[in-house]
Amino acid sequence: MNENEDKVSKVNFEIETYEKKIKKLKKNAPFAIIGGILLSLIYPYLPRRYGRKPLIEQMEYFNAVLFMGIIYFIIYAISYFYLIDKYKKEIEALNRRKISLESKIGEYKSGV
């Protein structure tokens, strides 16, 4: 029954990996926010594709910064919460798998 015990240890390792990913996302959130603010301040001056005029030439600087900030933070919030939810669901699935493997191990040991 060593095979199921190996599977349990692999599942535990995967759970720890996903928990580390969640912690890393939460730890890097302030850096992403600072990066978003800097991007919002710089982006209006950058030329866009195919020789289009920069955003600063189409609207006022404050409006361009506000527009870019809102777009960035909406995209960041959606991706942040999507990834955390995805990782938590994966952890739940792994916990269910771990419980079923442990019950198989218990049945084997009690049957022997």
Tab-separated table of N, CA, C and O in Angstrom:
chain	number	residue	atom	x	y	z
A	1	MET	N	0.828	-1.195	0.000
A	1	MET	CA	0.000	0.000	0.000
A	1	MET	C	0.864	1.246	0.000
A	1	MET	O	0.377	2.342	0.195
A	2	ASN	N	2.107	1.058	-0.218
A	2	ASN	CA	3.046	2.175	-0.241
A	2	ASN	C	2.728	3.140	-1.383
A	2	ASN	O	3.023	4.324	-1.309
A	3	GLU	N	2.087	2.624	-2.417
A	3	GLU	CA	1.741	3.445	-3.583
A	3	GLU	C	0.752	4.555	-3.203
A	3	GLU	O	0.929	5.709	-3.606
A	4	ASN	N	-0.266	4.216	-2.417
A	4	ASN	CA	-1.241	5.239	-1.996
A	4	ASN	C	-0.614	6.257	-1.051
A	4	ASN	O	-0.963	7.426	-1.092
A	5	GLU	N	0.309	5.819	-0.217
A	5	GLU	CA	0.986	6.751	0.680
A	5	GLU	C	1.856	7.723	-0.122
A	5	GLU	O	1.954	8.903	0.224
A	6	ASP	N	2.469	7.224	-1.198
A	6	ASP	CA	3.232	8.116	-2.079
A	6	ASP	C	2.309	9.130	-2.748
A	6	ASP	O	2.662	10.302	-2.903
A	7	LYS	N	1.132	8.668	-3.157
A	7	LYS	CA	0.159	9.574	-3.772
A	7	LYS	C	-0.287	10.656	-2.788
A	7	LYS	O	-0.449	11.815	-3.165
A	8	VAL	N	-0.474	10.275	-1.532
A	8	VAL	CA	-0.871	11.243	-0.503
A	8	VAL	C	0.224	12.294	-0.314
A	8	VAL	O	-0.056	13.491	-0.209
A	9	SER	N	1.471	11.852	-0.307
A	9	SER	CA	2.566	12.813	-0.144
A	9	SER	C	2.663	13.742	-1.352
A	9	SER	O	2.944	14.936	-1.203
A	10	LYS	N	2.398	13.230	-2.560
A	10	LYS	CA	2.391	14.082	-3.754
A	10	LYS	C	1.253	15.103	-3.692
A	10	LYS	O	1.432	16.264	-4.068
A	11	VAL	N	0.098	14.664	-3.210
A	11	VAL	CA	-1.042	15.568	-3.081
A	11	VAL	C	-0.730	16.651	-2.053
A	11	VAL	O	-1.035	17.835	-2.278
A	12	ASN	N	-0.107	16.274	-0.942
A	12	ASN	CA	0.291	17.264	0.064
A	12	ASN	C	1.263	18.291	-0.525
A	12	ASN	O	1.159	19.487	-0.249
A	13	PHE	N	2.185	17.817	-1.341
A	13	PHE	CA	3.141	18.722	-1.978
A	13	PHE	C	2.426	19.689	-2.930
A	13	PHE	O	2.730	20.884	-2.956
A	14	GLU	N	1.460	19.181	-3.699
A	14	GLU	CA	0.712	20.042	-4.618
A	14	GLU	C	-0.119	21.075	-3.855
A	14	GLU	O	-0.214	22.230	-4.277
A	15	ILE	N	-0.700	20.667	-2.729
A	15	ILE	CA	-1.471	21.599	-1.904
A	15	ILE	C	-0.559	22.714	-1.396
A	15	ILE	O	-0.920	23.898	-1.449
A	16	GLU	N	0.611	22.341	-0.907
A	16	GLU	CA	1.569	23.349	-0.433
A	16	GLU	C	1.989	24.284	-1.564
A	16	GLU	O	2.155	25.488	-1.350
A	17	THR	N	2.143	23.741	-2.771
A	17	THR	CA	2.528	24.565	-3.924
A	17	THR	C	1.459	25.609	-4.218
A	17	THR	O	1.768	26.787	-4.438
A	18	TYR	N	0.197	25.197	-4.227
A	18	TYR	CA	-0.882	26.145	-4.499
A	18	TYR	C	-1.029	27.177	-3.375
A	18	TYR	O	-1.325	28.339	-3.630
A	19	GLU	N	-0.811	26.757	-2.138
A	19	GLU	CA	-0.862	27.711	-1.029
A	19	GLU	C	0.266	28.738	-1.148
A	19	GLU	O	0.069	29.919	-0.857
A	20	LYS	N	1.436	28.292	-1.603
A	20	LYS	CA	2.546	29.230	-1.816
A	20	LYS	C	2.224	30.208	-2.937
A	20	LYS	O	2.588	31.385	-2.865
A	21	LYS	N	1.547	29.726	-3.973
A	21	LYS	CA	1.167	30.609	-5.076
A	21	LYS	C	0.201	31.688	-4.598
A	21	LYS	O	0.312	32.850	-5.003
A	22	ILE	N	-0.741	31.310	-3.736
A	22	ILE	CA	-1.693	32.291	-3.196
A	22	ILE	C	-0.956	33.316	-2.348
A	22	ILE	O	-1.194	34.527	-2.461
A	23	LYS	N	-0.047	32.855	-1.496
A	23	LYS	CA	0.728	33.782	-0.663
A	23	LYS	C	1.570	34.723	-1.517
A	23	LYS	O	1.695	35.905	-1.205
A	24	LYS	N	2.150	34.188	-2.588
A	24	LYS	CA	2.977	35.008	-3.468
A	24	LYS	C	2.134	36.076	-4.161
A	24	LYS	O	2.566	37.225	-4.293
A	25	LEU	N	0.927	35.712	-4.599
A	25	LEU	CA	0.033	36.700	-5.211
A	25	LEU	C	-0.307	37.815	-4.230
A	25	LEU	O	-0.288	38.994	-4.587
A	26	LYS	N	-0.620	37.432	-3.000
A	26	LYS	CA	-0.972	38.431	-1.993
A	26	LYS	C	0.231	39.293	-1.619
A	26	LYS	O	0.087	40.491	-1.372
A	27	LYS	N	1.411	38.680	-1.592
A	27	LYS	CA	2.615	39.428	-1.232
A	27	LYS	C	3.009	40.413	-2.325
A	27	LYS	O	3.502	41.507	-2.042
A	28	ASN	N	2.785	40.058	-3.582
A	28	ASN	CA	3.175	40.912	-4.701
A	28	ASN	C	2.118	41.937	-5.081
A	28	ASN	O	2.354	42.743	-5.995
A	29	ALA	N	0.978	41.933	-4.431
A	29	ALA	CA	-0.094	42.877	-4.764
A	29	ALA	C	0.342	44.339	-4.634
A	29	ALA	O	0.039	45.136	-5.533
A	30	PRO	N	1.038	44.740	-3.576
A	30	PRO	CA	1.457	46.149	-3.504
A	30	PRO	C	2.373	46.572	-4.652
A	30	PRO	O	2.263	47.689	-5.158
A	31	PHE	N	3.241	45.673	-5.082
A	31	PHE	CA	4.130	45.984	-6.198
A	31	PHE	C	3.342	46.144	-7.493
A	31	PHE	O	3.658	47.006	-8.318
A	32	ALA	N	2.327	45.310	-7.667
A	32	ALA	CA	1.495	45.415	-8.866
A	32	ALA	C	0.700	46.718	-8.854
A	32	ALA	O	0.517	47.344	-9.902
A	33	ILE	N	0.249	47.136	-7.690
A	33	ILE	CA	-0.491	48.394	-7.590
A	33	ILE	C	0.427	49.576	-7.903
A	33	ILE	O	0.048	50.488	-8.654
A	34	ILE	N	1.630	49.552	-7.350
A	34	ILE	CA	2.597	50.622	-7.641
A	34	ILE	C	2.940	50.629	-9.133
A	34	ILE	O	3.006	51.692	-9.765
A	35	GLY	N	3.132	49.460	-9.701
A	35	GLY	CA	3.399	49.364	-11.135
A	35	GLY	C	2.246	49.892	-11.971
A	35	GLY	O	2.451	50.542	-12.999
A	36	GLY	N	1.017	49.622	-11.530
A	36	GLY	CA	-0.146	50.135	-12.237
A	36	GLY	C	-0.241	51.644	-12.185
A	36	GLY	O	-0.610	52.288	-13.178
A	37	ILE	N	0.104	52.204	-11.049
A	37	ILE	CA	0.092	53.667	-10.921
A	37	ILE	C	1.151	54.273	-11.842
A	37	ILE	O	0.885	55.242	-12.555
A	38	LEU	N	2.343	53.696	-11.830
A	38	LEU	CA	3.407	54.205	-12.706
A	38	LEU	C	3.044	54.048	-14.182
A	38	LEU	O	3.281	54.955	-14.988
A	39	LEU	N	2.462	52.916	-14.535
A	39	LEU	CA	2.039	52.708	-15.909
A	39	LEU	C	0.985	53.729	-16.320
A	39	LEU	O	1.027	54.259	-17.430
A	40	SER	N	0.063	54.012	-15.416
A	40	SER	CA	-0.985	54.990	-15.717
A	40	SER	C	-0.408	56.387	-15.920
A	40	SER	O	-0.938	57.163	-16.713
A	41	LEU	N	0.665	56.706	-15.222
A	41	LEU	CA	1.288	58.021	-15.365
A	41	LEU	C	2.124	58.143	-16.637
A	41	LEU	O	2.228	59.220	-17.222
A	42	ILE	N	2.716	57.039	-17.086
A	42	ILE	CA	3.617	57.064	-18.231
A	42	ILE	C	2.894	56.779	-19.548
A	42	ILE	O	3.214	57.357	-20.583
A	43	TYR	N	1.899	55.902	-19.525
A	43	TYR	CA	1.268	55.424	-20.750
A	43	TYR	C	0.711	56.524	-21.657
A	43	TYR	O	0.812	56.402	-22.887
A	44	PRO	N	0.115	57.591	-21.137
A	44	PRO	CA	-0.427	58.607	-22.050
A	44	PRO	C	0.616	59.218	-22.989
A	44	PRO	O	0.265	59.723	-24.055
A	45	TYR	N	1.876	59.186	-22.637
A	45	TYR	CA	2.929	59.754	-23.484
A	45	TYR	C	3.449	58.769	-24.539
A	45	TYR	O	4.118	59.173	-25.480
A	46	LEU	N	3.179	57.476	-24.380
A	46	LEU	CA	3.709	56.472	-25.299
A	46	LEU	C	2.909	56.460	-26.594
A	46	LEU	O	1.680	56.483	-26.573
A	47	PRO	N	3.605	56.393	-27.737
A	47	PRO	CA	2.867	56.298	-29.004
A	47	PRO	C	2.222	54.917	-29.120
A	47	PRO	O	2.735	53.921	-28.615
A	48	ARG	N	1.099	54.896	-29.780
A	48	ARG	CA	0.391	53.632	-29.918
A	48	ARG	C	0.748	52.982	-31.245
A	48	ARG	O	1.581	53.480	-31.987
A	49	ARG	N	0.094	51.901	-31.570
A	49	ARG	CA	0.422	51.127	-32.765
A	49	ARG	C	0.128	51.877	-34.057
A	49	ARG	O	-0.745	52.738	-34.105
A	50	TYR	N	0.839	51.473	-35.088
A	50	TYR	CA	0.617	51.934	-36.458
A	50	TYR	C	0.656	53.446	-36.609
A	50	TYR	O	-0.132	54.040	-37.346
A	51	GLY	N	1.540	54.079	-35.869
A	51	GLY	CA	1.735	55.507	-36.035
A	51	GLY	C	0.623	56.371	-35.473
A	51	GLY	O	0.520	57.548	-35.801
A	52	ARG	N	-0.223	55.799	-34.630
A	52	ARG	CA	-1.282	56.598	-34.002
A	52	ARG	C	-0.671	57.595	-33.039
A	52	ARG	O	0.412	57.400	-32.511
A	53	LYS	N	-1.405	58.634	-32.778
A	53	LYS	CA	-0.944	59.656	-31.846
A	53	LYS	C	-1.011	59.129	-30.419
A	53	LYS	O	-1.847	58.285	-30.098
A	54	PRO	N	-0.153	59.633	-29.551
A	54	PRO	CA	-0.233	59.234	-28.136
A	54	PRO	C	-1.570	59.682	-27.538
A	54	PRO	O	-2.236	60.587	-28.042
A	55	LEU	N	-1.923	59.054	-26.458
A	55	LEU	CA	-3.195	59.340	-25.791
A	55	LEU	C	-3.260	60.774	-25.287
A	55	LEU	O	-4.333	61.369	-25.237
A	56	ILE	N	-2.128	61.355	-24.967
A	56	ILE	CA	-2.067	62.718	-24.443
A	56	ILE	C	-2.543	63.736	-25.485
A	56	ILE	O	-3.045	64.802	-25.142
A	57	GLU	N	-2.414	63.404	-26.758
A	57	GLU	CA	-2.854	64.317	-27.808
A	57	GLU	C	-4.356	64.224	-28.067
A	57	GLU	O	-4.920	65.077	-28.740
A	58	GLN	N	-4.989	63.191	-27.563
A	58	GLN	CA	-6.416	63.022	-27.790
A	58	GLN	C	-7.258	63.506	-26.613
A	58	GLN	O	-8.427	63.799	-26.779
A	59	MET	N	-6.697	63.506	-25.426
A	59	MET	CA	-7.432	63.955	-24.238
A	59	MET	C	-6.461	64.600	-23.265
A	59	MET	O	-5.258	64.512	-23.436
A	60	GLU	N	-7.003	65.229	-22.242
A	60	GLU	CA	-6.151	65.867	-21.242
A	60	GLU	C	-5.387	64.809	-20.447
A	60	GLU	O	-5.815	63.661	-20.342
A	61	TYR	N	-4.273	65.232	-19.873
A	61	TYR	CA	-3.409	64.302	-19.146
A	61	TYR	C	-4.139	63.650	-17.980
A	61	TYR	O	-4.074	62.434	-17.796
A	62	PHE	N	-4.853	64.442	-17.201
A	62	PHE	CA	-5.557	63.896	-16.043
A	62	PHE	C	-6.578	62.843	-16.478
A	62	PHE	O	-6.681	61.776	-15.867
A	63	ASN	N	-7.317	63.130	-17.533
A	63	ASN	CA	-8.311	62.172	-18.023
A	63	ASN	C	-7.646	60.908	-18.560
A	63	ASN	O	-8.154	59.794	-18.364
A	64	ALA	N	-6.515	61.065	-19.236
A	64	ALA	CA	-5.803	59.906	-19.762
A	64	ALA	C	-5.273	59.031	-18.625
A	64	ALA	O	-5.367	57.803	-18.677
A	65	VAL	N	-4.718	59.669	-17.592
A	65	VAL	CA	-4.205	58.911	-16.445
A	65	VAL	C	-5.347	58.210	-15.724
A	65	VAL	O	-5.250	57.035	-15.360
A	66	LEU	N	-6.441	58.889	-15.529
A	66	LEU	CA	-7.609	58.307	-14.870
A	66	LEU	C	-8.147	57.132	-15.685
A	66	LEU	O	-8.448	56.070	-15.132
A	67	PHE	N	-8.247	57.304	-16.986
A	67	PHE	CA	-8.732	56.249	-17.871
A	67	PHE	C	-7.840	55.011	-17.780
A	67	PHE	O	-8.319	53.888	-17.605
A	68	MET	N	-6.532	55.214	-17.883
A	68	MET	CA	-5.598	54.084	-17.834
A	68	MET	C	-5.587	53.425	-16.447
A	68	MET	O	-5.489	52.210	-16.339
A	69	GLY	N	-5.688	54.231	-15.408
A	69	GLY	CA	-5.728	53.674	-14.056
A	69	GLY	C	-6.945	52.794	-13.840
A	69	GLY	O	-6.847	51.706	-13.278
A	70	ILE	N	-8.080	53.262	-14.298
A	70	ILE	CA	-9.311	52.473	-14.141
A	70	ILE	C	-9.228	51.181	-14.932
A	70	ILE	O	-9.558	50.102	-14.419
A	71	ILE	N	-8.775	51.262	-16.173
A	71	ILE	CA	-8.637	50.057	-17.002
A	71	ILE	C	-7.674	49.064	-16.349
A	71	ILE	O	-7.978	47.864	-16.238
A	72	TYR	N	-6.535	49.548	-15.889
A	72	TYR	CA	-5.540	48.662	-15.282
A	72	TYR	C	-6.097	47.980	-14.038
A	72	TYR	O	-5.967	46.771	-13.872
A	73	PHE	N	-6.715	48.751	-13.157
A	73	PHE	CA	-7.165	48.167	-11.903
A	73	PHE	C	-8.358	47.238	-12.076
A	73	PHE	O	-8.498	46.273	-11.331
A	74	ILE	N	-9.181	47.469	-13.084
A	74	ILE	CA	-10.264	46.525	-13.366
A	74	ILE	C	-9.677	45.200	-13.839
A	74	ILE	O	-10.058	44.127	-13.345
A	75	ILE	N	-8.735	45.274	-14.765
A	75	ILE	CA	-8.105	44.045	-15.275
A	75	ILE	C	-7.329	43.334	-14.161
A	75	ILE	O	-7.405	42.110	-14.014
A	76	TYR	N	-6.617	44.097	-13.339
A	76	TYR	CA	-5.838	43.489	-12.259
A	76	TYR	C	-6.756	42.823	-11.232
A	76	TYR	O	-6.488	41.696	-10.795
A	77	ALA	N	-7.828	43.495	-10.843
A	77	ALA	CA	-8.737	42.933	-9.847
A	77	ALA	C	-9.387	41.650	-10.355
A	77	ALA	O	-9.473	40.656	-9.619
A	78	ILE	N	-9.824	41.661	-11.605
A	78	ILE	CA	-10.452	40.461	-12.162
A	78	ILE	C	-9.454	39.305	-12.196
A	78	ILE	O	-9.776	38.184	-11.767
A	79	SER	N	-8.246	39.556	-12.680
A	79	SER	CA	-7.267	38.467	-12.766
A	79	SER	C	-6.808	38.004	-11.386
A	79	SER	O	-6.626	36.805	-11.161
A	80	TYR	N	-6.663	38.929	-10.445
A	80	TYR	CA	-6.233	38.581	-9.088
A	80	TYR	C	-7.250	37.650	-8.418
A	80	TYR	O	-6.907	36.574	-7.931
A	81	PHE	N	-8.515	38.061	-8.430
A	81	PHE	CA	-9.526	37.250	-7.771
A	81	PHE	C	-9.810	35.960	-8.532
A	81	PHE	O	-10.111	34.932	-7.932
A	82	TYR	N	-9.662	35.991	-9.853
A	82	TYR	CA	-9.830	34.768	-10.636
A	82	TYR	C	-8.756	33.746	-10.266
A	82	TYR	O	-9.065	32.567	-10.049
A	83	LEU	N	-7.508	34.191	-10.190
A	83	LEU	CA	-6.417	33.266	-9.867
A	83	LEU	C	-6.535	32.723	-8.451
A	83	LEU	O	-6.324	31.527	-8.214
A	84	ILE	N	-6.881	33.577	-7.501
A	84	ILE	CA	-7.026	33.098	-6.126
A	84	ILE	C	-8.168	32.083	-6.032
A	84	ILE	O	-8.026	31.039	-5.395
A	85	ASP	N	-9.284	32.364	-6.699
A	85	ASP	CA	-10.406	31.432	-6.694
A	85	ASP	C	-10.020	30.114	-7.361
A	85	ASP	O	-10.353	29.035	-6.865
A	86	LYS	N	-9.292	30.199	-8.459
A	86	LYS	CA	-8.845	28.999	-9.172
A	86	LYS	C	-7.940	28.151	-8.281
A	86	LYS	O	-8.102	26.923	-8.201
A	87	TYR	N	-7.000	28.790	-7.600
A	87	TYR	CA	-6.093	28.047	-6.728
A	87	TYR	C	-6.826	27.441	-5.535
A	87	TYR	O	-6.534	26.313	-5.125
A	88	LYS	N	-7.785	28.153	-4.977
A	88	LYS	CA	-8.546	27.605	-3.851
A	88	LYS	C	-9.384	26.408	-4.279
A	88	LYS	O	-9.499	25.429	-3.539
A	89	LYS	N	-9.979	26.466	-5.467
A	89	LYS	CA	-10.741	25.321	-5.963
A	89	LYS	C	-9.825	24.122	-6.186
A	89	LYS	O	-10.206	22.980	-5.911
A	90	GLU	N	-8.638	24.381	-6.669
A	90	GLU	CA	-7.679	23.301	-6.882
A	90	GLU	C	-7.269	22.682	-5.540
A	90	GLU	O	-7.139	21.456	-5.429
A	91	ILE	N	-7.082	23.514	-4.535
A	91	ILE	CA	-6.746	23.009	-3.199
A	91	ILE	C	-7.880	22.158	-2.647
A	91	ILE	O	-7.646	21.090	-2.064
A	92	GLU	N	-9.126	22.600	-2.829
A	92	GLU	CA	-10.273	21.817	-2.365
A	92	GLU	C	-10.329	20.463	-3.061
A	92	GLU	O	-10.598	19.434	-2.425
A	93	ALA	N	-10.104	20.450	-4.375
A	93	ALA	CA	-10.119	19.185	-5.109
A	93	ALA	C	-9.007	18.261	-4.615
A	93	ALA	O	-9.215	17.041	-4.456
A	94	LEU	N	-7.839	18.824	-4.361
A	94	LEU	CA	-6.733	18.013	-3.854
A	94	LEU	C	-7.018	17.498	-2.446
A	94	LEU	O	-6.649	16.359	-2.110
A	95	ASN	N	-7.673	18.306	-1.614
A	95	ASN	CA	-8.039	17.842	-0.269
A	95	ASN	C	-9.028	16.684	-0.344
A	95	ASN	O	-8.927	15.723	0.426
A	96	ARG	N	-9.991	16.764	-1.273
A	96	ARG	CA	-10.931	15.650	-1.437
A	96	ARG	C	-10.204	14.393	-1.896
A	96	ARG	O	-10.484	13.281	-1.419
A	97	ARG	N	-9.267	14.574	-2.822
A	97	ARG	CA	-8.493	13.425	-3.297
A	97	ARG	C	-7.657	12.835	-2.167
A	97	ARG	O	-7.553	11.610	-2.025
A	98	LYS	N	-7.098	13.692	-1.347
A	98	LYS	CA	-6.280	13.238	-0.220
A	98	LYS	C	-7.133	12.444	0.773
A	98	LYS	O	-6.707	11.388	1.253
A	99	ILE	N	-8.329	12.913	1.050
A	99	ILE	CA	-9.215	12.211	1.978
A	99	ILE	C	-9.581	10.836	1.431
A	99	ILE	O	-9.584	9.840	2.174
A	100	SER	N	-9.867	10.756	0.135
A	100	SER	CA	-10.220	9.452	-0.435
A	100	SER	C	-9.026	8.498	-0.414
A	100	SER	O	-9.191	7.303	-0.144
A	101	LEU	N	-7.836	9.011	-0.681
A	101	LEU	CA	-6.653	8.156	-0.615
A	101	LEU	C	-6.376	7.690	0.808
A	101	LEU	O	-6.012	6.526	1.036
A	102	GLU	N	-6.561	8.582	1.782
A	102	GLU	CA	-6.350	8.193	3.180
A	102	GLU	C	-7.380	7.167	3.633
A	102	GLU	O	-7.058	6.273	4.415
A	103	SER	N	-8.613	7.281	3.121
A	103	SER	CA	-9.617	6.279	3.494
A	103	SER	C	-9.273	4.926	2.880
A	103	SER	O	-9.490	3.878	3.500
A	104	LYS	N	-8.712	4.912	1.661
A	104	LYS	CA	-8.278	3.652	1.060
A	104	LYS	C	-7.143	3.035	1.866
A	104	LYS	O	-7.101	1.824	2.052
A	105	ILE	N	-6.223	3.877	2.335
A	105	ILE	CA	-5.128	3.377	3.154
A	105	ILE	C	-5.677	2.782	4.454
A	105	ILE	O	-5.253	1.723	4.904
A	106	GLY	N	-6.648	3.482	5.064
A	106	GLY	CA	-7.250	2.982	6.311
A	106	GLY	C	-7.993	1.677	6.107
A	106	GLY	O	-7.927	0.783	6.949
A	107	GLU	N	-8.701	1.550	4.977
A	107	GLU	CA	-9.397	0.305	4.689
A	107	GLU	C	-8.425	-0.841	4.492
A	107	GLU	O	-8.653	-1.955	4.935
A	108	TYR	N	-7.318	-0.565	3.818
A	108	TYR	CA	-6.316	-1.592	3.570
A	108	TYR	C	-5.675	-2.061	4.878
A	108	TYR	O	-5.510	-3.248	5.102
A	109	LYS	N	-5.351	-1.094	5.750
A	109	LYS	CA	-4.689	-1.453	7.014
A	109	LYS	C	-5.641	-2.194	7.934
A	109	LYS	O	-5.224	-3.076	8.679
A	110	SER	N	-6.926	-1.820	7.922
A	110	SER	CA	-7.872	-2.511	8.802
A	110	SER	C	-8.224	-3.881	8.242
A	110	SER	O	-8.547	-4.794	9.003
A	111	GLY	N	-8.134	-4.055	6.931
A	111	GLY	CA	-8.431	-5.347	6.304
A	111	GLY	C	-7.300	-6.343	6.409
A	111	GLY	O	-7.486	-7.533	6.302
A	112	VAL	N	-6.089	-5.853	6.654
A	112	VAL	CA	-4.930	-6.740	6.704
A	112	VAL	C	-4.713	-7.313	8.038
A	112	VAL	O	-5.121	-7.379	8.998
